[in-house]
CSV table of C-alpha atoms and ligand atoms in Angstrom, one decimal:
chain,number,residue,atom,x,y,z
M,1,MET,CA,-0.1,-0.2,0.3
M,2,PRO,CA,1.7,3.4,-0.8
M,3,LYS,CA,2.3,5.5,2.0
M,4,LYS,CA,-0.2,8.3,2.2
M,5,ILE,CA,1.1,11.5,1.1
M,6,LYS,CA,-0.5,14.9,2.1
M,7,PRO,CA,-3.0,16.1,-0.2
M,8,LEU,CA,-2.3,19.3,-2.6
M,9,ARG,CA,-5.7,20.9,-3.2
M,10,ILE,CA,-6.1,22.6,-6.7
M,11,GLY,CA,-8.5,25.4,-7.2
M,12,LEU,CA,-8.3,25.3,-11.7
M,13,ILE,CA,-9.8,28.6,-12.7
M,14,GLY,CA,-10.8,28.1,-16.8
M,15,TYR,CA,-12.4,24.9,-18.0
M,16,LYS,CA,-11.8,25.3,-21.8
M,17,PHE,CA,-8.4,24.1,-23.4
M,18,MET,CA,-5.9,25.0,-21.0
M,19,GLY,CA,-8.2,23.9,-18.2
M,20,ARG,CA,-8.6,20.5,-19.8
M,21,THR,CA,-4.7,20.2,-20.5
M,22,HIS,CA,-4.2,21.3,-16.9
M,23,SER,CA,-6.8,19.0,-15.4
M,24,ASN,CA,-5.6,16.0,-17.1
M,25,ALA,CA,-2.0,16.8,-15.7
M,26,TRP,CA,-3.3,17.4,-12.1
M,27,ARG,CA,-4.6,14.1,-12.3
M,28,GLN,CA,-2.0,12.1,-14.3
M,29,ALA,CA,1.2,13.4,-12.2
M,30,GLY,CA,1.2,11.5,-9.4
M,31,HIS,CA,0.3,8.2,-11.1
M,32,PHE,CA,3.7,8.4,-13.1
M,33,PHE,CA,6.1,10.4,-11.0
M,34,ASP,CA,6.8,10.1,-7.2
M,35,LEU,CA,5.6,13.2,-5.9
M,36,PRO,CA,6.1,14.5,-2.1
M,37,TYR,CA,2.0,15.3,-2.5
M,38,GLN,CA,-1.3,14.1,-3.8
M,39,PRO,CA,-2.8,16.6,-6.2
M,40,GLU,CA,-6.4,16.6,-5.4
M,41,LEU,CA,-8.8,18.2,-8.1
M,42,HIS,CA,-10.6,20.3,-5.4
M,43,THR,CA,-12.8,23.1,-7.1
M,44,LEU,CA,-13.2,23.7,-10.8
M,45,CYS,CA,-14.4,27.4,-11.5
M,46,GLY,CA,-16.1,29.0,-14.7
M,47,ARG,CA,-18.4,31.6,-15.2
M,48,ASP,CA,-21.2,29.6,-16.8
M,49,LEU,CA,-22.5,27.0,-14.1
M,50,GLN,CA,-23.9,24.4,-16.8
M,51,GLY,CA,-20.4,24.7,-18.3
M,52,VAL,CA,-18.2,24.3,-15.5
M,53,GLN,CA,-20.7,21.7,-13.7
M,54,THR,CA,-20.5,19.3,-17.3
M,55,ALA,CA,-16.8,20.1,-17.2
M,56,ALA,CA,-16.1,18.9,-13.6
M,57,GLU,CA,-17.7,15.9,-14.1
M,58,GLN,CA,-16.1,15.0,-17.3
M,59,LEU,CA,-12.4,15.9,-15.9
M,60,GLY,CA,-13.0,14.4,-12.0
M,61,TRP,CA,-13.6,17.9,-10.1
M,62,ALA,CA,-14.8,17.6,-6.5
M,63,HIS,CA,-16.1,20.9,-6.4
M,64,THR,CA,-17.5,23.8,-8.8
M,65,GLU,CA,-17.6,27.3,-8.3
M,66,THR,CA,-18.4,30.3,-10.5
M,67,ASP,CA,-16.8,33.0,-8.5
M,68,TRP,CA,-12.9,32.6,-8.7
M,69,ARG,CA,-12.6,34.9,-5.7
M,70,LYS,CA,-14.5,32.3,-3.5
M,71,VAL,CA,-11.9,29.9,-4.9
M,72,VAL,CA,-9.0,32.1,-3.7
M,73,GLU,CA,-10.3,32.9,-0.9
M,74,ASN,CA,-11.1,29.1,0.3
M,75,PRO,CA,-8.6,28.2,3.3
M,76,GLU,CA,-8.7,24.5,1.6
M,77,ILE,CA,-7.2,25.6,-1.7
M,78,ASP,CA,-3.2,25.4,-1.4
M,79,VAL,CA,-3.0,26.1,-5.2
M,80,VAL,CA,-4.5,28.4,-7.7
M,81,ASP,CA,-4.2,27.5,-11.2
M,82,ILE,CA,-5.3,30.4,-13.5
M,83,SER,CA,-6.5,28.8,-17.0
M,84,THR,CA,-8.6,31.7,-17.9
M,85,ALA,CA,-8.3,34.5,-20.7
M,86,ASN,CA,-5.5,36.7,-20.9
M,87,ASP,CA,-7.4,39.9,-19.2
M,88,THR,CA,-8.2,38.1,-15.8
M,89,HIS,CA,-4.4,36.8,-15.3
M,90,ALA,CA,-3.6,39.9,-13.2
M,91,GLU,CA,-6.7,40.3,-11.1
M,92,ILE,CA,-6.6,36.4,-10.1
M,93,ALA,CA,-2.9,36.4,-9.5
M,94,LEU,CA,-2.8,39.6,-7.2
M,95,ALA,CA,-5.8,38.1,-5.0
M,96,ALA,CA,-4.3,34.9,-4.7
M,97,ALA,CA,-0.8,36.2,-3.9
M,98,LYS,CA,-2.3,38.1,-1.5
M,99,GLN,CA,-3.8,34.9,0.2
M,100,GLY,CA,-0.6,33.4,0.3
M,101,LYS,CA,-1.5,30.5,-2.4
M,102,ALA,CA,1.2,29.2,-4.7
M,103,ILE,CA,0.2,30.4,-8.1
M,104,LEU,CA,0.7,28.0,-11.7
M,105,CYS,CA,-0.4,31.1,-14.5
M,106,GLU,CA,-1.3,30.2,-18.3
M,107,LYS,CA,1.1,32.0,-20.6
M,108,PRO,CA,1.4,34.6,-21.6
M,109,LEU,CA,1.6,36.1,-18.2
M,110,ALA,CA,-0.2,39.4,-18.7
M,111,LEU,CA,-1.9,41.5,-21.0
M,112,ASN,CA,1.3,43.8,-21.2
M,113,LEU,CA,4.3,44.8,-19.4
M,114,LYS,CA,2.5,47.0,-16.8
M,115,GLU,CA,0.3,44.2,-15.6
M,116,ALA,CA,3.5,41.7,-15.6
M,117,LYS,CA,5.5,43.9,-13.5
M,118,VAL,CA,3.1,44.6,-10.8
M,119,MET,CA,2.4,40.4,-10.9
M,120,ARG,CA,6.1,39.9,-10.5
M,121,ASP,CA,6.4,42.5,-7.6
M,122,ALA,CA,3.0,40.8,-5.8
M,123,VAL,CA,4.6,37.0,-6.1
M,124,LEU,CA,8.0,38.2,-5.2
M,125,LYS,CA,6.6,40.3,-1.8
M,126,SER,CA,4.6,37.8,-0.9
M,127,GLY,CA,7.0,34.8,-1.4
M,128,VAL,CA,4.7,32.4,-2.8
M,129,VAL,CA,5.6,29.7,-5.2
M,130,ASN,CA,4.9,30.9,-8.8
M,131,MET,CA,4.9,29.5,-12.5
M,132,VAL,CA,4.0,30.3,-15.8
M,133,CYS,CA,3.2,27.5,-17.9
M,134,HIS,CA,5.4,27.8,-20.9
M,135,ASN,CA,5.1,24.0,-21.1
M,136,TYR,CA,7.3,23.6,-24.3
M,137,ARG,CA,10.2,23.9,-22.2
M,138,ARG,CA,9.4,20.5,-20.9
M,139,ILE,CA,9.2,18.6,-24.3
M,140,PRO,CA,11.8,16.1,-23.5
M,141,ALA,CA,13.6,16.9,-26.8
M,142,MET,CA,13.7,20.7,-25.6
M,143,ALA,CA,15.1,19.7,-22.4
M,144,GLN,CA,17.8,17.4,-24.0
M,145,ALA,CA,18.6,20.1,-25.9
M,146,ARG,CA,19.1,22.5,-23.5
M,147,ARG,CA,21.1,19.9,-21.8
M,148,MET,CA,23.6,19.6,-25.0
M,149,ILE,CA,23.9,23.3,-25.4
M,150,GLU,CA,25.0,23.6,-21.6
M,151,ARG,CA,27.4,20.6,-22.3
M,152,GLY,CA,29.2,22.5,-24.9
M,153,ASP,CA,28.0,19.9,-27.9
M,154,LEU,CA,27.1,22.9,-30.3
M,155,GLY,CA,30.2,25.1,-29.1
M,156,LYS,CA,29.4,28.9,-29.4
M,157,ILE,CA,26.0,29.7,-30.5
M,158,TYR,CA,25.6,31.6,-33.4
M,159,HIS,CA,21.8,31.6,-34.5
M,160,TYR,CA,18.6,30.5,-33.0
M,161,ARG,CA,15.6,30.3,-35.6
M,162,ALA,CA,12.3,29.6,-34.9
M,163,ARG,CA,8.8,29.5,-36.1
M,164,TYR,CA,5.6,28.7,-34.8
M,165,LEU,CA,2.9,28.5,-37.4
M,166,GLN,CA,-1.2,27.5,-36.9
M,167,ASP,CA,-3.8,28.4,-39.6
M,168,TRP,CA,-6.8,28.3,-37.3
M,169,ILE,CA,-8.3,31.7,-38.6
M,170,VAL,CA,-7.5,32.0,-42.1
M,171,ASP,CA,-11.2,31.8,-43.1
M,172,PRO,CA,-12.7,35.6,-42.9
M,173,SER,CA,-15.5,34.1,-41.7
M,174,PHE,CA,-14.1,32.7,-38.2
M,175,PRO,CA,-15.7,35.0,-35.7
M,176,LEU,CA,-14.0,37.7,-33.4
M,177,VAL,CA,-13.1,35.5,-30.4
M,178,TRP,CA,-11.6,36.8,-27.2
M,179,ARG,CA,-8.0,35.7,-28.7
M,180,LEU,CA,-8.7,38.4,-31.5
M,181,GLN,CA,-9.8,41.3,-29.3
M,182,GLY,CA,-6.8,43.5,-27.8
M,183,LYS,CA,-8.8,44.3,-24.4
M,184,LEU,CA,-9.2,40.7,-23.6
M,185,ALA,CA,-6.2,39.1,-24.9
M,186,GLY,CA,-3.1,42.0,-25.1
M,187,SER,CA,-2.2,40.9,-28.2
M,188,GLY,CA,-2.8,37.9,-31.1
M,189,THR,CA,-0.3,35.8,-32.6
M,190,HIS,CA,2.5,37.5,-31.0
M,191,GLY,CA,1.5,37.0,-27.2
M,192,ASP,CA,-0.1,33.6,-27.7
M,193,ILE,CA,2.4,31.8,-29.8
M,194,ASN,CA,5.5,34.0,-30.5
M,195,ALA,CA,5.4,34.1,-26.3
M,196,HIS,CA,6.2,30.5,-26.4
M,197,ILE,CA,9.5,30.5,-28.8
M,198,ILE,CA,10.6,33.6,-27.2
M,199,ASP,CA,10.5,31.7,-23.5
M,200,LEU,CA,12.1,28.8,-25.6
M,201,GLY,CA,15.0,31.1,-26.9
M,202,ARG,CA,15.6,32.6,-23.2
M,203,TYR,CA,15.5,28.9,-21.8
M,204,LEU,CA,18.1,27.7,-24.9
M,205,ILE,CA,19.9,30.7,-25.6
M,206,GLY,CA,19.5,33.4,-22.9
M,207,GLU,CA,18.4,36.7,-22.4
M,208,ILE,CA,17.6,38.8,-25.5
M,209,ASP,CA,19.5,41.9,-25.8
M,210,GLU,CA,17.8,43.7,-28.8
M,211,VAL,CA,15.5,43.4,-31.7
M,212,CYS,CA,13.5,44.6,-34.9
M,213,GLY,CA,9.7,43.3,-35.3
M,214,LEU,CA,6.9,43.6,-38.2
M,215,MET,CA,3.3,42.9,-36.9
M,216,GLU,CA,0.5,42.5,-39.4
M,217,THR,CA,-3.3,42.0,-39.1
M,218,PHE,CA,-4.6,40.6,-42.4
M,219,ILE,CA,-8.3,40.3,-41.8
M,220,LYS,CA,-9.0,43.7,-40.2
M,221,GLN,CA,-13.0,42.8,-39.4
M,222,ARG,CA,-14.8,39.4,-38.5
M,223,PRO,CA,-18.2,38.5,-37.6
M,224,LEU,CA,-19.4,39.2,-33.9
M,225,THR,CA,-21.3,36.4,-32.4
M,226,GLY,CA,-23.5,36.3,-29.2
M,227,ALA,CA,-24.4,39.2,-27.1
M,228,GLU,CA,-22.4,41.4,-29.3
M,229,ALA,CA,-24.0,40.5,-32.2
M,230,GLY,CA,-27.6,41.0,-30.4
M,231,ARG,CA,-26.7,44.4,-29.3
M,232,MET,CA,-25.6,45.4,-33.0
M,233,SER,CA,-28.5,44.1,-34.4
M,234,LYS,CA,-30.8,45.6,-32.1
M,235,ALA,CA,-28.9,49.1,-33.0
M,236,ALA,CA,-29.3,48.2,-36.8
M,237,LYS,CA,-33.3,47.6,-36.1
M,238,GLY,CA,-35.2,48.6,-39.4
M,239,LYS,CA,-31.9,49.1,-41.5
M,240,LYS,CA,-30.9,46.1,-44.1
M,241,ARG,CA,-30.2,43.1,-41.7
M,242,SER,CA,-26.5,42.4,-42.3
M,243,GLN,CA,-23.8,40.2,-40.3
M,244,PRO,CA,-22.7,42.2,-37.6
M,245,MET,CA,-18.7,42.9,-37.7
M,246,GLY,CA,-16.3,43.8,-35.1
M,247,GLU,CA,-12.8,45.4,-35.5
M,248,VAL,CA,-9.9,42.7,-35.1
M,249,THR,CA,-7.4,44.3,-32.7
M,250,VAL,CA,-4.7,42.2,-32.6
M,251,ASP,CA,-1.9,40.6,-34.7
M,252,ASP,CA,-2.2,37.7,-37.0
M,253,ALA,CA,1.3,37.4,-37.8
M,254,VAL,CA,4.6,38.5,-36.3
M,255,LEU,CA,8.4,38.1,-37.4
M,256,ALA,CA,11.2,39.4,-35.3
M,257,ILE,CA,15.0,39.3,-35.6
M,258,GLY,CA,17.1,40.3,-33.1
M,259,ARG,CA,20.3,39.7,-31.1
M,260,PHE,CA,20.9,37.7,-28.0
M,261,GLN,CA,23.3,39.5,-24.9
M,262,ASN,CA,25.5,36.6,-26.0
M,263,GLY,CA,26.3,37.5,-29.4
M,264,ALA,CA,23.7,34.8,-31.0
M,265,LEU,CA,21.5,35.7,-33.7
M,266,LEU,CA,17.5,35.7,-33.1
M,267,ASN,CA,15.1,35.0,-35.7
M,268,LEU,CA,11.4,34.7,-35.0
M,269,GLU,CA,8.0,34.0,-37.0
M,270,ALA,CA,4.8,33.2,-35.7
M,271,SER,CA,1.6,33.3,-37.6
M,272,ARG,CA,-1.9,31.9,-37.4
M,273,PHE,CA,-2.1,32.2,-41.7
M,274,ALA,CA,0.0,29.5,-42.2
M,275,LEU,CA,-2.4,27.2,-44.2
M,276,GLY,CA,-1.4,23.7,-43.3
M,277,ARG,CA,0.3,24.3,-40.2
M,278,LYS,CA,-2.0,23.0,-37.2
M,279,ASN,CA,0.9,23.8,-34.5
M,280,GLY,CA,4.0,23.9,-36.1
M,281,ILE,CA,6.9,24.5,-34.0
M,282,GLN,CA,10.4,24.4,-35.8
M,283,ILE,CA,13.3,25.4,-33.9
M,284,GLU,CA,17.0,25.2,-35.7
M,285,ILE,CA,20.4,26.1,-33.5
M,286,ASN,CA,23.6,26.7,-35.1
M,287,GLY,CA,26.9,26.5,-33.2
M,288,SER,CA,30.4,26.4,-33.7
M,289,GLN,CA,30.4,22.8,-33.5
M,290,GLY,CA,27.3,21.5,-34.2
M,291,SER,CA,23.5,22.2,-35.0
M,292,LEU,CA,19.9,21.0,-33.7
M,293,LEU,CA,16.8,20.8,-35.7
M,294,PHE,CA,13.4,20.5,-33.8
M,295,ASP,CA,10.0,20.0,-35.4
M,296,PHE,CA,7.1,19.8,-32.8
M,297,GLU,CA,5.0,17.7,-35.2
M,298,ASP,CA,7.9,14.9,-34.7
M,299,MET,CA,8.2,16.0,-30.9
M,300,ASN,CA,10.0,13.0,-30.0
M,301,ARG,CA,12.7,13.7,-31.8
M,302,LEU,CA,16.1,15.8,-32.0
M,303,LYS,CA,18.1,16.0,-35.0
M,304,PHE,CA,22.0,16.8,-33.8
M,305,PHE,CA,25.0,17.8,-36.3
M,306,ASN,CA,27.9,17.0,-34.9
M,307,ASN,CA,31.0,18.9,-36.3
M,308,ARG,CA,33.4,16.3,-34.3
M,309,ASP,CA,32.4,13.3,-36.3
M,310,ALA,CA,34.8,12.0,-38.8
M,311,SER,CA,34.3,14.0,-41.4
M,312,ASP,CA,33.6,10.9,-43.8
M,313,ALA,CA,30.7,10.4,-41.3
M,314,GLN,CA,28.8,13.7,-40.7
M,315,GLY,CA,25.2,14.3,-41.0
M,316,PHE,CA,22.0,15.1,-39.0
M,317,ARG,CA,21.8,12.1,-36.5
M,318,ASP,CA,18.5,11.6,-35.7
M,319,ILE,CA,18.0,11.3,-31.3
M,320,LEU,CA,14.8,9.6,-30.5
M,321,VAL,CA,14.3,11.3,-27.2
M,322,THR,CA,12.4,8.5,-25.7
M,323,GLU,CA,15.6,7.0,-23.4
M,324,SER,CA,15.4,6.6,-19.8
M,325,VAL,CA,18.7,9.1,-20.0
M,326,HIS,CA,16.7,11.5,-21.4
M,327,PRO,CA,15.0,14.4,-19.4
M,328,TYR,CA,11.3,12.9,-18.1
M,329,ALA,CA,11.0,10.1,-20.6
M,330,GLY,CA,12.0,7.6,-18.8
M,331,GLN,CA,8.9,8.1,-16.5
M,332,TRP,CA,6.7,6.9,-19.2
M,333,TRP,CA,7.1,3.9,-21.2
M,334,PRO,CA,9.8,1.8,-22.8
M,335,PRO,CA,12.4,3.3,-25.4
M,336,GLY,CA,10.5,4.0,-28.6
M,337,HIS,CA,7.1,4.2,-27.4
M,338,ILE,CA,6.2,8.2,-27.6
M,339,ILE,CA,4.7,10.7,-25.9
M,340,GLY,CA,2.6,13.9,-27.0
M,341,TYR,CA,1.6,17.5,-26.4
M,342,GLU,CA,-0.5,16.4,-22.9
M,343,HIS,CA,2.8,15.0,-21.3
M,344,THR,CA,4.7,18.7,-21.5
M,345,PHE,CA,2.0,19.6,-19.0
M,346,VAL,CA,2.1,16.7,-16.4
M,347,HIS,CA,6.1,17.5,-16.3
M,348,THR,CA,5.4,21.0,-15.8
M,349,ILE,CA,3.0,20.2,-12.7
M,350,VAL,CA,5.3,17.9,-11.6
M,351,ASP,CA,8.3,20.2,-11.4
M,352,PHE,CA,5.5,22.6,-10.2
M,353,ILE,CA,4.8,20.3,-7.0
M,354,HIS,CA,8.6,19.7,-6.3
M,355,ALA,CA,8.9,23.6,-6.3
M,356,PHE,CA,5.8,23.9,-3.6
M,357,LYS,CA,7.8,21.0,-1.7
M,358,LYS,CA,10.7,23.2,-1.3
M,359,GLY,CA,8.8,26.8,-1.0
M,360,GLN,CA,11.1,27.4,-4.1
M,361,SER,CA,9.6,28.8,-7.2
M,362,VAL,CA,10.8,26.9,-10.5
M,363,GLN,CA,11.5,28.4,-13.8
M,364,PRO,CA,9.9,29.9,-15.8
M,365,THR,CA,8.2,31.6,-12.9
M,366,PHE,CA,6.8,34.9,-13.0
M,367,GLU,CA,10.3,36.9,-13.2
M,368,ASP,CA,10.5,34.6,-16.5
M,369,GLY,CA,6.7,35.6,-17.5
M,370,TYR,CA,7.8,39.3,-17.1
M,371,ARG,CA,11.2,39.1,-18.9
M,372,ASN,CA,8.9,37.4,-21.5
M,373,GLN,CA,6.7,40.5,-22.0
M,374,CYS,CA,9.7,42.8,-21.8
M,375,VAL,CA,10.5,41.1,-25.2
M,376,LEU,CA,6.8,41.4,-26.5
M,377,ASP,CA,6.9,44.6,-25.6
M,378,ALA,CA,9.8,45.7,-27.4
M,379,ILE,CA,8.7,43.8,-30.7
M,380,GLU,CA,5.7,45.8,-30.7
M,381,THR,CA,7.3,48.9,-29.9
M,382,SER,CA,10.1,48.5,-32.9
M,383,SER,CA,7.1,47.3,-35.3
M,384,ARG,CA,5.2,50.6,-34.4
M,385,ARG,CA,8.2,52.7,-34.6
M,386,ARG,CA,9.8,50.8,-37.5
M,387,SER,CA,13.4,50.8,-35.8
M,388,TRP,CA,15.6,48.4,-33.4
M,389,VAL,CA,14.5,48.3,-29.9
M,390,LYS,CA,16.6,47.6,-26.7
M,391,VAL,CA,14.8,44.7,-24.7
M,392,LYS,CA,14.9,46.9,-21.3
M,393,ILE,CA,14.2,44.3,-18.4
N,401,SOE,C1,-3.7,28.6,-29.3
N,401,SOE,O1,-2.8,29.5,-30.0
N,401,SOE,C2,-2.6,27.7,-28.4
N,401,SOE,O2,-3.8,27.0,-27.8
N,401,SOE,C3,-1.5,28.5,-27.6
N,401,SOE,O3,-2.6,29.1,-26.8
N,401,SOE,C4,-1.1,27.2,-26.4
N,401,SOE,O4,-0.2,27.9,-25.8
N,401,SOE,C5,-0.7,26.2,-27.3
N,401,SOE,O5,0.2,25.3,-26.9
N,401,SOE,C6,-1.6,25.5,-28.5
N,401,SOE,O6,-2.1,26.3,-29.4
């Protein structure tokens, strides 16, 4: 009989896509990793009572709540997990920090740099364990890449080249959802997926010194849905009925070049208009002694060119990152039995729980979330000014 370990009571706010990945991770973590606490899916919170009750039943939560404040103020809750739209991250995190709760917050940390700084300062002041869910750091192949770079396998790094491509809003009839509204999302492709490859750049290469960015919104207006559409139709009473439209106030695509503090060059591209790319993250790192290639659509592999190989035997070797010597991989299946997207959230939560036990945050923390936001902000400023911008931390 496994020894009884203390429960870690989770309050999860948000139950859509990220709420589902986090629920699965809280539930799975203790089944595959030795943990100092047993996560307990205590309360699932969402504004729509019916929606959150259905989700709680499906995802295995004991209680439901429609007011996040009640979750944050509940003395039974140990960890507040923020998986809501970006415009609510700050309010919830500040309240949770005040209540002394450990906080896991989805990326991007905040709507903007100002909010991110306040959130970072609040968790520093309160001393609560805090983490931003940049889950792609915990793809075994990415953690292995970091290990190889730190070990000197690539020598001096010259290039970090990353693309994050999706295509879910190419259709002009796709409605004006919250991710396409600046007041709810902060930015579009930039803060949503460019934030991920910026975080991976900071994780793998180091701090970014200066950037030059270009942002574009291809489709400027989209159909309104729900209450907003209703309001617009009412206002247009008697006039010719047409589909109410709203302004897209975020970017659809972003390009950026730049320089890391260690001299390596940065090359980023993120788009939601790359037809055929569903969740395409491609990374190439070139150094003086070797290169690494990674493609998330084949996420268990890492391709490595080693300049130290004999000259007649050189080429990109294909490392299947599923051995027990590889980060996280050994906890799952025998070599070659690959893992997926959902496992990266389990790895994130496992490290969060160990951090909670030690009372010390594990990266990426809110400080990393803030520094990510500094780079996002510099790229936005650069795109607006059409000039180079230094990243000020
Ligand atoms: C949408 O672009 C999204 O769900 C991101 O928000 C996630 O962070 C990414 O993992 C998958 O795509």
